[in-house]
PDB file of C-alpha atoms in Angstrom:
ATOM      1  CA  UNK R   1       0.000   0.000   0.000  1.00 88.00           C
ATOM      2  CA  UNK R   2       2.713   2.485   0.992  1.00 90.00           C
ATOM      3  CA  UNK R   3       4.815   1.706  -2.090  1.00 91.00           C
ATOM      4  CA  UNK R   4       1.823   2.398  -4.352  1.00 93.00           C
ATOM      5  CA  UNK R   5       1.270   5.775  -2.638  1.00 95.00           C
ATOM      6  CA  UNK R   6       4.960   6.639  -3.113  1.00 94.00           C
ATOM      7  CA  UNK R   7       4.671   5.709  -6.787  1.00 95.00           C
ATOM      8  CA  UNK R   8       1.649   7.965  -7.246  1.00 96.00           C
ATOM      9  CA  UNK R   9       3.382  10.828  -5.423  1.00 96.00           C
ATOM     10  CA  UNK R  10       6.451  10.429  -7.626  1.00 96.00           C
ATOM     11  CA  UNK R  11       4.312  10.427 -10.777  1.00 97.00           C
ATOM     12  CA  UNK R  12       2.475  13.539  -9.562  1.00 97.00           C
ATOM     13  CA  UNK R  13       5.797  15.315  -8.904  1.00 97.00           C
ATOM     14  CA  UNK R  14       7.133  14.410 -12.362  1.00 97.00           C
ATOM     15  CA  UNK R  15       3.884  15.538 -13.972  1.00 97.00           C
ATOM     16  CA  UNK R  16       3.948  18.811 -12.061  1.00 97.00           C
ATOM     17  CA  UNK R  17       7.544  19.482 -13.083  1.00 96.00           C
ATOM     18  CA  UNK R  18       6.718  18.731 -16.719  1.00 96.00           C
ATOM     19  CA  UNK R  19       3.711  21.066 -16.635  1.00 96.00           C
ATOM     20  CA  UNK R  20       5.849  23.792 -15.046  1.00 97.00           C
ATOM     21  CA  UNK R  21       8.427  23.513 -17.838  1.00 96.00           C
ATOM     22  CA  UNK R  22       5.700  23.537 -20.486  1.00 96.00           C
ATOM     23  CA  UNK R  23       4.125  26.701 -19.086  1.00 97.00           C
ATOM     24  CA  UNK R  24       7.160  28.884 -18.200  1.00 97.00           C
ATOM     25  CA  UNK R  25      10.227  30.360 -19.857  1.00 96.00           C
ATOM     26  CA  UNK R  26      13.277  30.084 -17.592  1.00 94.00           C
ATOM     27  CA  UNK R  27      15.511  33.072 -18.374  1.00 93.00           C
ATOM     28  CA  UNK R  28      19.143  33.142 -17.193  1.00 89.00           C
ATOM     29  CA  UNK R  29      20.966  36.441 -16.819  1.00 86.00           C
ATOM     30  CA  UNK R  30      24.316  37.467 -15.425  1.00 78.00           C
ATOM     31  CA  UNK R  31      27.976  36.740 -15.707  1.00 70.00           C
ATOM     32  CA  UNK R  32      28.807  35.897 -12.102  1.00 65.00           C
ATOM     33  CA  UNK R  33      29.060  32.369 -10.735  1.00 53.00           C
ATOM     34  CA  UNK R  34      25.996  32.688  -8.485  1.00 59.00           C
ATOM     35  CA  UNK R  35      23.372  31.743 -11.064  1.00 59.00           C
ATOM     36  CA  UNK R  36      20.550  31.213  -8.555  1.00 64.00           C
ATOM     37  CA  UNK R  37      20.084  34.964  -8.111  1.00 68.00           C
ATOM     38  CA  UNK R  38      19.829  35.454 -11.865  1.00 85.00           C
ATOM     39  CA  UNK R  39      16.940  33.219 -12.902  1.00 89.00           C
ATOM     40  CA  UNK R  40      13.704  34.819 -14.057  1.00 92.00           C
ATOM     41  CA  UNK R  41      10.421  33.175 -15.027  1.00 94.00           C
ATOM     42  CA  UNK R  42       8.043  34.286 -17.755  1.00 96.00           C
ATOM     43  CA  UNK R  43       4.628  32.708 -18.105  1.00 96.00           C
ATOM     44  CA  UNK R  44       4.044  31.243 -21.575  1.00 96.00           C
ATOM     45  CA  UNK R  45       0.872  32.078 -23.472  1.00 93.00           C
ATOM     46  CA  UNK R  46       0.439  28.417 -24.471  1.00 93.00           C
ATOM     47  CA  UNK R  47       2.152  25.262 -23.195  1.00 94.00           C
ATOM     48  CA  UNK R  48       5.063  24.214 -25.398  1.00 93.00           C
ATOM     49  CA  UNK R  49       8.797  23.578 -25.204  1.00 92.00           C
ATOM     50  CA  UNK R  50       9.962  26.434 -27.445  1.00 94.00           C
ATOM     51  CA  UNK R  51      12.531  28.618 -25.656  1.00 94.00           C
ATOM     52  CA  UNK R  52      11.876  26.975 -22.293  1.00 95.00           C
ATOM     53  CA  UNK R  53      15.470  27.713 -21.251  1.00 93.00           C
ATOM     54  CA  UNK R  54      17.063  30.897 -22.581  1.00 93.00           C
ATOM     55  CA  UNK R  55      20.227  32.747 -21.581  1.00 89.00           C
ATOM     56  CA  UNK R  56      20.645  36.493 -22.008  1.00 89.00           C
ATOM     57  CA  UNK R  57      24.414  36.185 -21.608  1.00 83.00           C
ATOM     58  CA  UNK R  58      26.198  38.271 -24.267  1.00 84.00           C
ATOM     59  CA  UNK R  59      23.024  38.831 -26.280  1.00 89.00           C
ATOM     60  CA  UNK R  60      21.936  42.251 -27.486  1.00 92.00           C
ATOM     61  CA  UNK R  61      18.355  43.289 -26.665  1.00 93.00           C
ATOM     62  CA  UNK R  62      17.398  43.605 -30.340  1.00 93.00           C
ATOM     63  CA  UNK R  63      18.434  39.971 -30.964  1.00 94.00           C
ATOM     64  CA  UNK R  64      16.306  38.827 -28.024  1.00 94.00           C
ATOM     65  CA  UNK R  65      13.318  40.913 -29.134  1.00 94.00           C
ATOM     66  CA  UNK R  66      13.371  39.237 -32.588  1.00 95.00           C
ATOM     67  CA  UNK R  67      12.191  35.976 -31.004  1.00 94.00           C
ATOM     68  CA  UNK R  68       8.400  36.049 -31.285  1.00 94.00           C
ATOM     69  CA  UNK R  69       7.486  33.636 -28.427  1.00 94.00           C
ATOM     70  CA  UNK R  70       9.659  35.534 -25.953  1.00 95.00           C
ATOM     71  CA  UNK R  71       8.485  38.943 -27.182  1.00 94.00           C
ATOM     72  CA  UNK R  72       4.818  37.935 -26.921  1.00 94.00           C
ATOM     73  CA  UNK R  73       5.305  36.685 -23.360  1.00 95.00           C
ATOM     74  CA  UNK R  74       6.943  39.827 -21.993  1.00 93.00           C
ATOM     75  CA  UNK R  75      10.700  39.592 -22.409  1.00 95.00           C
ATOM     76  CA  UNK R  76      10.725  43.321 -23.190  1.00 95.00           C
ATOM     77  CA  UNK R  77       9.434  44.154 -19.723  1.00 95.00           C
ATOM     78  CA  UNK R  78      12.118  41.952 -18.195  1.00 95.00           C
ATOM     79  CA  UNK R  79      14.828  43.651 -20.258  1.00 95.00           C
ATOM     80  CA  UNK R  80      13.574  47.045 -19.049  1.00 96.00           C
ATOM     81  CA  UNK R  81      13.526  45.795 -15.445  1.00 94.00           C
ATOM     82  CA  UNK R  82      17.122  44.550 -15.797  1.00 91.00           C
ATOM     83  CA  UNK R  83      18.222  47.905 -17.227  1.00 91.00           C
ATOM     84  CA  UNK R  84      19.247  46.492 -20.603  1.00 92.00           C
ATOM     85  CA  UNK R  85      16.618  48.444 -22.491  1.00 93.00           C
ATOM     86  CA  UNK R  86      14.730  51.706 -22.075  1.00 95.00           C
ATOM     87  CA  UNK R  87      10.942  51.877 -22.281  1.00 96.00           C
ATOM     88  CA  UNK R  88      11.120  53.838 -25.561  1.00 96.00           C
ATOM     89  CA  UNK R  89      13.563  51.347 -27.095  1.00 95.00           C
ATOM     90  CA  UNK R  90      11.299  48.469 -26.009  1.00 95.00           C
ATOM     91  CA  UNK R  91       8.307  50.081 -27.734  1.00 95.00           C
ATOM     92  CA  UNK R  92      10.361  50.711 -30.869  1.00 95.00           C
ATOM     93  CA  UNK R  93      11.571  47.092 -31.034  1.00 94.00           C
ATOM     94  CA  UNK R  94       8.091  45.694 -30.364  1.00 92.00           C
ATOM     95  CA  UNK R  95       6.671  47.772 -33.220  1.00 93.00           C
ATOM     96  CA  UNK R  96       9.587  46.849 -35.499  1.00 93.00           C
ATOM     97  CA  UNK R  97       9.229  43.086 -35.035  1.00 89.00           C
ATOM     98  CA  UNK R  98       5.444  42.958 -34.817  1.00 84.00           C
TER      99      UNK R  98
END
């Protein structure tokens, strides 16, 4: 009985982790060794595996804004929050790549 409960709990945990990865972008930013402080999450508009893990390391904001799934899910706001982009530049890039 207990082994069956453990099996169900393990399956639920794996399913929850899979759903989390399907529904969020995990964005990495920063050059220092402490990567835990530099992880940001963006909610995806639809569950898929496109750009689930993405690093901003050595990428220019205009290159990042070209990626439609990230742009649609709010990467521009994150770039503004991180100080990599101004609000006016974000609006210009969103209109350019729309």
